[in-house]
Amino acid sequence: MTLTKSTAEVEQWGIFELELHGSSEGNPYLDVELTAQFAYNHRVIEVDGFYDGDGVYRIRFMPDTPGTWRYRTQSTLGSLNGIEGTLTCIPPAPDNHGPVAVSNTYHFSYADGTPYRPVGTTCYAWTHQSNELEKQTLATLSGAPFNKLRMCVFPKHFIFNENEPELYPFPCLSRGSSTLDMGKLVRGEASRGWSFDFDQFNPAFFQHLEQRVADLMALGIEADLILFHPYDRWGFATMDAQTDDRYLRYVIARLGAYRNVWWSLANEFDMMRRKTMADWDRFFRIVQEHDPYQHLRSIHNCFVFYDHTKPWVTHLSVQTTGLMDVRQTRIWREQFRKPVIIDECGYEGNIAPHWGNLSAQEMVHRFWVGIANGGYVSHGETYLAPKDILWWAKGGILHGKSPSHLAFLRDILEDSPATGLDPVDGLHPWSEFASAGKPHHSYLTYFGQHQPAQIVVHLPEGERYRGEVIDTWNMTVTPLEEVIECSAVLPLPGIPHQTLLMRRIQEELPNASK
Amino acid sequence: MTLTKSTAEVEQWGIFELELHGSSEGNPYLDVELTAQFAYNHRVIEVDGFYDGDGVYRIRFMPDTPGTWRYRTQSTLGSLNGIEGTLTCIPPAPDNHGPVAVSNTYHFSYADGTPYRPVGTTCYAWTHQSNELEKQTLATLSGAPFNKLRMCVFPKHFIFNENEPELYPFPCLSRGSSTLDMGKLVRGEASRGWSFDFDQFNPAFFQHLEQRVADLMALGIEADLILFHPYDRWGFATMDAQTDDRYLRYVIARLGAYRNVWWSLANEFDMMRRKTMADWDRFFRIVQEHDPYQHLRSIHNCFVFYDHTKPWVTHLSVQTTGLMDVRQTRIWREQFRKPVIIDECGYEGNIAPHWGNLSAQEMVHRFWVGIANGGYVSHGETYLAPKDILWWAKGGILHGKSPSHLAFLRDILEDSPATGLDPVDGLHPWSEFASAGKPHHSYLTYFGQHQPAQIVVHLPEGERYRGEVIDTWNMTVTPLEEVIECSAVLPLPGIPHQTLLMRRIQEELPNASK
């Protein structure tokens, strides 16, 4: 049966969805292949469809160009094969800038060219909580400064994460223990008792996940979707290779058309004892080959870096464990020639483990260090709270003091040059302060724990600049009175956590018409 | 002529000085060789004498054992040759613990076995100032918590250091410019115009230096004497090899008998462009071969480490430039198997260069980081001040807030196990906080910028401990109520800059007599 759908309208970088009905006999997850080709003039994009249960098959597509697109399905199931139709891609809504990609080597921008400056946060397991709590998380995010969220597809088994989720990604065959066994966790052993039918998926789980990704999209937040992670009691961290690969393709087929999706191959890949480096390479290639939109791809370390020079890695998603330091952002940029996001440099909070008890001031400080070294930093929050509702895992409300300071930072970041802030040398002779900017345009230096009462600046000859002293903690911006030229000594307040921003004065040409 | 002096009395580790009068004809600095052998029973120590001008020759000796010592001189000048005598070494005064040496691989103790815990400061050029200012420096030191002082033999040419000293180590033949030329400084070129008679010394210069070293001794302060440094306009950083070597032997002959002398081969040796690594090796060997007391020997880097594994290096004197970090103390201990003193990790102050504007809190923080990683840290202070009198160079008075907090730290340090604080692993499972202590005796963890409200501790089974929370900034010590055993969760105040100290409870044996 060939069904020709009438023309649908979808905005640029929106989601076109073709819903098909077919047989539910056998195991459609394994038995049925379904793809579609979407064509704009002579350009053809092939996308995977997926089975959504109850005889429903779906194909999702994100058009990147306004105009008329034609499509045609291919399937091993006759009733799904050869379905043709068209869709009209209309211009995007004002708040839709398209997916984010790397721009200018070390930075990011949306598909429409708008710069994107990540100011991320972390709620690993927020989609595995109650509806009430998830709604609260969204309400919190709607008033928070964050435009990226790190979140796991799979539920999480860890300290403060012992509650069972309502939904699992696979049909549950037998339920096991919810007790946290850190020993088994470390050895990569799922707790006994749990079993799942890994030959099928649970559509309700993914429908729920998609709704949450769409909720984030509505808030203008990128969903940095973590595909694997080690903190598991159900067996999702120790599936066989075939299941892993099928899971990846299913997730891509379902979620690839959401413009705000980023693929984070793993949280702490090096803690997943059963996976080899060859597995990670294969996962990356699967994502690279099957995602028609080439969403951003990264992989997050615990102790050891994955080789970020590999071509399928779009940017670094770093955890600064041990003696690693946000200041190294600049070195990693130079080493890998890719954008660096320090997605974990510790969280604001007060729990016992070292990674979960930074002061708000230290959290904000690390953001500024990252930015002044040409990178980006992410937030997390781990304050002890009733019912173990810690933001970093479950969302809810924010208890900490850093977010308002990060909102201040984000405003300054978004006011920075469109090409991004890149490290600059020689701005302060005899000093090693981290400076970033755009040469001959503007320069930013962050002094951190240092408290100079004066600073020497060395600017390009023949250029005139105006300076502002930004108190990153007290959130004030104080213009300097004097015009700054060439080598000068500038006064600073002599207290920690100051940033100096110098912007070039746009000279009017003598006889220029206005 | 053989002159037999009557028996003199000198306390153990005090200075015995034999003053001889001879010819001043020719150039005694070059022409006359003078040594003496000091014997205690069958043990013989040979020491170099030196010419002190005006026909006066001196031999200084620091006896290390109470009792009667015999001596006999040897000289190429007949009138100084074969002089014999005895001295009686009496027990030391109560505040005289002898010279400091390495003990227990990573730590220090005085010769009498008293542990020595360096809490140093820095006044590079304090002996090249006016008598009034030098007296003020000594008065300040007498009320400060410091027990080690980094100081240069040669005067200093640098920012805030443009004043001429009153005395030079060599006779001045022609005076040059006092203008600071940073370009020439960087290229290792002395300013034109200065010339000295490097074949002679200026006894007044060294007499003055010795007085200041003795003044420090009276205050219980070790003089970490910097033998070479790059910040020079007179030519002292660019002398020829013969002059360098003669200078070293002269300094050792004059100052070796001062029990509080340490030899710092250089400040920022790697900034001395005219010296090769072979020069530094030779300098070390000269000091090692000619100092009968084997005072501590180190060499201080700017950017690059000297190979501290070489046998003549007794301990590391580190500057943490660039991305180096006080936290690496532990790694350097393991790498070099020697004590680590972070002699420069930045100074409290507000001047423009990055190394001179730490907040007091950050300065104190770095001390605690060093200690919790099994090392030691030094202080410096660089606040803008009238007449460019910055403590770090010229001494004077202290303006900063860190010294009172360092006094608090020193008290705690001196109350720590005699064997020193060594890094301890596994005290806080799942966390990377730096802990140090003595196993089965006491443990210290510093939380720095972290603010845990609770902490998991894992102590040896069957042992009982009492805990104290040390607020390193507010300088309070709060005992924890509960006895701590095995694995426990302890409450902490949830603010930064806390240290947890746990001391084992000394169990009384059931039937032990009291």
mmCIF file of N, CA and C in Angstrom, chain A residues 104-151:
data_model
loop_
_atom_site.group_PDB
_atom_site.id
_atom_site.type_symbol
_atom_site.label_atom_id
_atom_site.label_comp_id
_atom_site.label_asym_id
_atom_site.label_seq_id
_atom_site.Cartn_x
_atom_site.Cartn_y
_atom_site.Cartn_z
ATOM 1 N N ASN A 104 34.529 28.919 14.064
ATOM 2 C CA ASN A 104 35.776 29.607 14.356
ATOM 3 C C ASN A 104 36.709 28.730 15.209
ATOM 4 N N THR A 105 36.729 27.444 14.899
ATOM 5 C CA THR A 105 37.618 26.439 15.481
ATOM 6 C C THR A 105 37.369 26.144 16.963
ATOM 7 N N TYR A 106 37.253 27.192 17.781
ATOM 8 C CA TYR A 106 37.215 26.994 19.232
ATOM 9 C C TYR A 106 35.882 27.401 19.857
ATOM 10 N N HIS A 107 34.922 27.761 19.012
ATOM 11 C CA HIS A 107 33.689 28.324 19.549
ATOM 12 C C HIS A 107 32.483 27.669 18.879
ATOM 13 N N PHE A 108 31.306 28.216 19.175
ATOM 14 C CA PHE A 108 30.069 27.622 18.676
ATOM 15 C C PHE A 108 29.167 28.710 18.117
ATOM 16 N N SER A 109 28.345 28.319 17.142
ATOM 17 C CA SER A 109 27.252 29.207 16.755
ATOM 18 C C SER A 109 26.077 28.357 16.297
ATOM 19 N N TYR A 110 24.892 28.955 16.334
ATOM 20 C CA TYR A 110 23.699 28.316 15.791
ATOM 21 C C TYR A 110 23.789 28.310 14.275
ATOM 22 N N ALA A 111 22.926 27.482 13.668
ATOM 23 C CA ALA A 111 22.941 27.351 12.201
ATOM 24 C C ALA A 111 22.646 28.679 11.503
ATOM 25 N N ASP A 112 21.904 29.577 12.163
ATOM 26 C CA ASP A 112 21.608 30.864 11.507
ATOM 27 C C ASP A 112 22.725 31.881 11.696
ATOM 28 N N GLY A 113 23.822 31.464 12.309
ATOM 29 C CA GLY A 113 24.979 32.342 12.461
ATOM 30 C C GLY A 113 25.054 33.048 13.797
ATOM 31 N N THR A 114 24.001 32.978 14.594
ATOM 32 C CA THR A 114 24.032 33.603 15.922
ATOM 33 C C THR A 114 25.068 32.889 16.783
ATOM 34 N N PRO A 115 25.958 33.635 17.416
ATOM 35 C CA PRO A 115 26.920 32.960 18.294
ATOM 36 C C PRO A 115 26.203 32.245 19.439
ATOM 37 N N TYR A 116 26.712 31.100 19.799
ATOM 38 C CA TYR A 116 26.193 30.358 20.950
ATOM 39 C C TYR A 116 27.323 30.231 21.954
ATOM 40 N N ARG A 117 27.096 30.715 23.186
ATOM 41 C CA ARG A 117 28.132 30.689 24.236
ATOM 42 C C ARG A 117 27.645 29.775 25.352
ATOM 43 N N PRO A 118 28.157 28.558 25.421
ATOM 44 C CA PRO A 118 27.631 27.631 26.431
ATOM 45 C C PRO A 118 27.831 28.125 27.859
ATOM 46 N N VAL A 119 26.749 28.172 28.615
ATOM 47 C CA VAL A 119 26.781 28.357 30.065
ATOM 48 C C VAL A 119 25.900 27.230 30.586
ATOM 49 N N GLY A 120 26.517 26.071 30.752
ATOM 50 C CA GLY A 120 25.746 24.856 30.993
ATOM 51 C C GLY A 120 25.547 24.536 32.456
ATOM 52 N N THR A 121 24.619 23.621 32.699
ATOM 53 C CA THR A 121 24.489 23.032 34.025
ATOM 54 C C THR A 121 24.261 21.528 33.859
ATOM 55 N N THR A 122 24.030 20.856 34.959
ATOM 56 C CA THR A 122 24.044 19.396 34.986
ATOM 57 C C THR A 122 22.876 18.883 35.822
ATOM 58 N N CYS A 123 22.000 18.062 35.214
ATOM 59 C CA CYS A 123 20.936 17.365 35.969
ATOM 60 C C CYS A 123 20.866 15.954 35.395
ATOM 61 N N TYR A 124 21.811 15.119 35.800
ATOM 62 C CA TYR A 124 22.003 13.826 35.138
ATOM 63 C C TYR A 124 20.706 13.027 35.001
ATOM 64 N N ALA A 125 19.945 12.953 36.079
ATOM 65 C CA ALA A 125 18.833 11.997 36.108
ATOM 66 C C ALA A 125 17.491 12.707 36.213
ATOM 67 N N TRP A 126 17.422 13.924 35.746
ATOM 68 C CA TRP A 126 16.200 14.702 35.990
ATOM 69 C C TRP A 126 14.985 14.134 35.282
ATOM 70 N N THR A 127 15.182 13.412 34.175
ATOM 71 C CA THR A 127 14.025 12.857 33.462
ATOM 72 C C THR A 127 13.577 11.526 34.043
ATOM 73 N N HIS A 128 14.232 11.100 35.135
ATOM 74 C CA HIS A 128 13.830 9.838 35.782
ATOM 75 C C HIS A 128 13.175 10.090 37.124
ATOM 76 N N GLN A 129 12.588 11.274 37.265
ATOM 77 C CA GLN A 129 11.950 11.634 38.530
ATOM 78 C C GLN A 129 10.433 11.724 38.325
ATOM 79 N N SER A 130 9.737 12.169 39.358
ATOM 80 C CA SER A 130 8.279 12.306 39.261
ATOM 81 C C SER A 130 7.939 13.461 38.327
ATOM 82 N N ASN A 131 6.729 13.407 37.766
ATOM 83 C CA ASN A 131 6.278 14.480 36.884
ATOM 84 C C ASN A 131 6.348 15.830 37.598
ATOM 85 N N GLU A 132 5.954 15.837 38.859
ATOM 86 C CA GLU A 132 5.946 17.070 39.638
ATOM 87 C C GLU A 132 7.367 17.668 39.734
ATOM 88 N N LEU A 133 8.313 16.795 40.048
ATOM 89 C CA LEU A 133 9.696 17.261 40.189
ATOM 90 C C LEU A 133 10.245 17.715 38.835
ATOM 91 N N GLU A 134 9.929 16.990 37.784
ATOM 92 C CA GLU A 134 10.426 17.374 36.454
ATOM 93 C C GLU A 134 9.857 18.736 36.039
ATOM 94 N N LYS A 135 8.591 18.980 36.373
ATOM 95 C CA LYS A 135 7.978 20.281 36.064
ATOM 96 C C LYS A 135 8.680 21.391 36.862
ATOM 97 N N GLN A 136 9.012 21.056 38.108
ATOM 98 C CA GLN A 136 9.714 22.043 38.933
ATOM 99 C C GLN A 136 11.088 22.362 38.336
ATOM 100 N N THR A 137 11.767 21.324 37.865
ATOM 101 C CA THR A 137 13.078 21.532 37.236
ATOM 102 C C THR A 137 12.954 22.474 36.036
ATOM 103 N N LEU A 138 11.925 22.252 35.216
ATOM 104 C CA LEU A 138 11.728 23.104 34.043
ATOM 105 C C LEU A 138 11.424 24.539 34.465
ATOM 106 N N ALA A 139 10.632 24.682 35.534
ATOM 107 C CA ALA A 139 10.324 26.030 36.015
ATOM 108 C C ALA A 139 11.599 26.719 36.504
ATOM 109 N N THR A 140 12.436 25.964 37.206
ATOM 110 C CA THR A 140 13.711 26.528 37.678
ATOM 111 C C THR A 140 14.579 26.943 36.495
ATOM 112 N N LEU A 141 14.671 26.057 35.518
ATOM 113 C CA LEU A 141 15.509 26.353 34.346
ATOM 114 C C LEU A 141 15.001 27.583 33.600
ATOM 115 N N SER A 142 13.678 27.788 33.607
ATOM 116 C CA SER A 142 13.126 28.926 32.854
ATOM 117 C C SER A 142 13.591 30.254 33.457
ATOM 118 N N GLY A 143 14.007 30.235 34.737
ATOM 119 C CA GLY A 143 14.489 31.461 35.363
ATOM 120 C C GLY A 143 15.973 31.450 35.638
ATOM 121 N N ALA A 144 16.663 30.460 35.106
ATOM 122 C CA ALA A 144 18.100 30.306 35.391
ATOM 123 C C ALA A 144 18.915 30.729 34.167
ATOM 124 N N PRO A 145 20.229 30.940 34.343
ATOM 125 C CA PRO A 145 21.027 31.474 33.229
ATOM 126 C C PRO A 145 21.570 30.404 32.282
ATOM 127 N N PHE A 146 21.114 29.169 32.398
ATOM 128 C CA PHE A 146 21.782 28.083 31.683
ATOM 129 C C PHE A 146 21.173 27.847 30.303
ATOM 130 N N ASN A 147 22.061 27.594 29.320
ATOM 131 C CA ASN A 147 21.588 27.325 27.963
ATOM 132 C C ASN A 147 22.068 25.971 27.446
ATOM 133 N N LYS A 148 22.502 25.124 28.384
ATOM 134 C CA LYS A 148 22.887 23.745 28.036
ATOM 135 C C LYS A 148 22.679 22.904 29.288
ATOM 136 N N LEU A 149 22.215 21.676 29.089
ATOM 137 C CA LEU A 149 21.965 20.801 30.235
ATOM 138 C C LEU A 149 22.535 19.428 29.939
ATOM 139 N N ARG A 150 23.414 18.960 30.825
ATOM 140 C CA ARG A 150 23.932 17.592 30.697
ATOM 141 C C ARG A 150 22.947 16.646 31.353
ATOM 142 N N MET A 151 22.508 15.622 30.613
ATOM 143 C CA MET A 151 21.485 14.704 31.128
ATOM 144 C C MET A 151 21.664 13.321 30.525
#
